[in-house]
Amino acid sequence: MQKGIHPTFQKVIFLDASVGYSFLSASTKTSSETMEWEDGHTYPVIRVDSSFASHPFFTGKQKNTEIGGRVDKFKKRFSYKKQS
């Protein structure tokens, strides 16, 4: 690899502030905000909107807004009647 053209790959803390969940990972993204991790080192903090700890799909609080399926909607819209 050529030197000086690639972003720095470093450890960062991803923080889901809505539930207070954080995890340590590696990324090229940087931040001026820092936080001390469990290992005693200080890392940049990247705030995220949702993680598996707060996302409705993973928490089981997802609402199914669609009552009928697409086929049912089609039949209702075009008054499809089953022929016998």
Short mmCIF file of C-alpha atoms in Angstrom, two decimals:
data_model
loop_
_atom_site.label_atom_id
_atom_site.label_comp_id
_atom_site.label_asym_id
_atom_site.label_seq_id
_atom_site.Cartn_x
_atom_site.Cartn_y
_atom_site.Cartn_z
CA MET A 1 0.00 0.00 0.00
CA GLN A 2 1.10 3.53 -0.65
CA LYS A 3 1.68 5.60 2.42
CA GLY A 4 -0.35 8.73 3.11
CA ILE A 5 -3.39 8.00 0.92
CA HIS A 6 -5.40 5.66 3.16
CA PRO A 7 -7.45 6.73 6.19
CA THR A 8 -6.23 5.72 9.63
CA PHE A 9 -7.81 2.49 10.89
CA GLN A 10 -8.21 2.72 14.67
CA LYS A 11 -10.28 1.41 17.55
CA VAL A 12 -13.40 3.46 18.35
CA ILE A 13 -16.34 3.14 20.74
CA PHE A 14 -19.79 3.06 19.15
CA LEU A 15 -22.35 4.46 21.61
CA ASP A 16 -26.11 4.00 21.36
CA ALA A 17 -27.11 6.80 23.70
CA SER A 18 -30.84 5.95 23.65
CA VAL A 19 -30.21 2.83 25.77
CA GLY A 20 -26.67 3.45 26.98
CA TYR A 21 -25.19 0.49 25.09
CA SER A 22 -21.64 0.76 23.77
CA PHE A 23 -19.19 -1.55 22.03
CA LEU A 24 -15.58 -1.32 20.94
CA SER A 25 -14.76 -1.88 17.29
CA ALA A 26 -12.38 -0.64 14.62
CA SER A 27 -13.21 2.03 12.08
CA THR A 28 -11.74 4.76 9.91
CA LYS A 29 -14.28 7.23 11.30
CA THR A 30 -12.97 9.70 13.88
CA SER A 31 -14.47 11.96 16.52
CA SER A 32 -13.28 14.69 18.84
CA GLU A 33 -15.34 13.17 21.67
CA THR A 34 -13.47 10.53 23.68
CA MET A 35 -14.36 8.07 26.41
CA GLU A 36 -12.44 5.64 28.58
CA TRP A 37 -13.16 1.98 27.83
CA GLU A 38 -13.12 -0.97 30.26
CA ASP A 39 -9.48 -1.73 29.45
CA GLY A 40 -8.38 1.69 30.74
CA HIS A 41 -7.55 3.18 27.32
CA THR A 42 -9.24 6.26 25.87
CA TYR A 43 -10.89 5.93 22.44
CA PRO A 44 -12.90 8.23 20.15
CA VAL A 45 -16.70 7.90 20.52
CA ILE A 46 -19.06 7.57 17.55
CA ARG A 47 -22.72 8.08 18.49
CA VAL A 48 -25.22 5.91 16.58
CA ASP A 49 -28.99 6.27 16.33
CA SER A 50 -29.76 2.62 16.94
CA SER A 51 -28.05 -0.67 17.62
CA PHE A 52 -29.33 -4.17 18.23
CA ALA A 53 -30.01 -3.11 21.84
CA SER A 54 -32.56 -0.47 20.81
CA HIS A 55 -33.79 -1.48 17.34
CA PRO A 56 -37.43 -2.71 17.41
CA PHE A 57 -36.66 -5.75 15.25
CA PHE A 58 -34.15 -7.13 17.75
CA THR A 59 -36.01 -6.08 20.90
CA GLY A 60 -39.25 -7.75 19.78
CA LYS A 61 -41.24 -4.51 19.92
CA GLN A 62 -41.69 -4.21 16.16
CA LYS A 63 -45.24 -3.44 15.08
CA ASN A 64 -46.68 -5.01 11.98
CA THR A 65 -48.58 -2.13 10.38
CA GLU A 66 -49.75 -4.15 7.41
CA ILE A 67 -52.84 -6.15 8.40
CA GLY A 68 -53.54 -7.77 5.06
CA GLY A 69 -51.05 -8.93 2.52
CA ARG A 70 -50.45 -7.42 -0.90
CA VAL A 71 -52.64 -9.98 -2.60
CA ASP A 72 -55.52 -9.16 -0.24
CA LYS A 73 -55.13 -5.46 -0.96
CA PHE A 74 -55.17 -6.15 -4.69
CA LYS A 75 -58.33 -8.26 -4.42
CA LYS A 76 -60.03 -5.62 -2.29
CA ARG A 77 -59.07 -2.77 -4.61
CA PHE A 78 -60.24 -4.44 -7.78
CA SER A 79 -63.14 -6.35 -6.22
CA TYR A 80 -61.64 -9.66 -7.29
CA LYS A 81 -64.14 -12.44 -6.79
CA LYS A 82 -63.21 -16.06 -6.80
CA GLN A 83 -64.81 -17.84 -9.72
CA SER A 84 -66.19 -21.30 -9.11
#
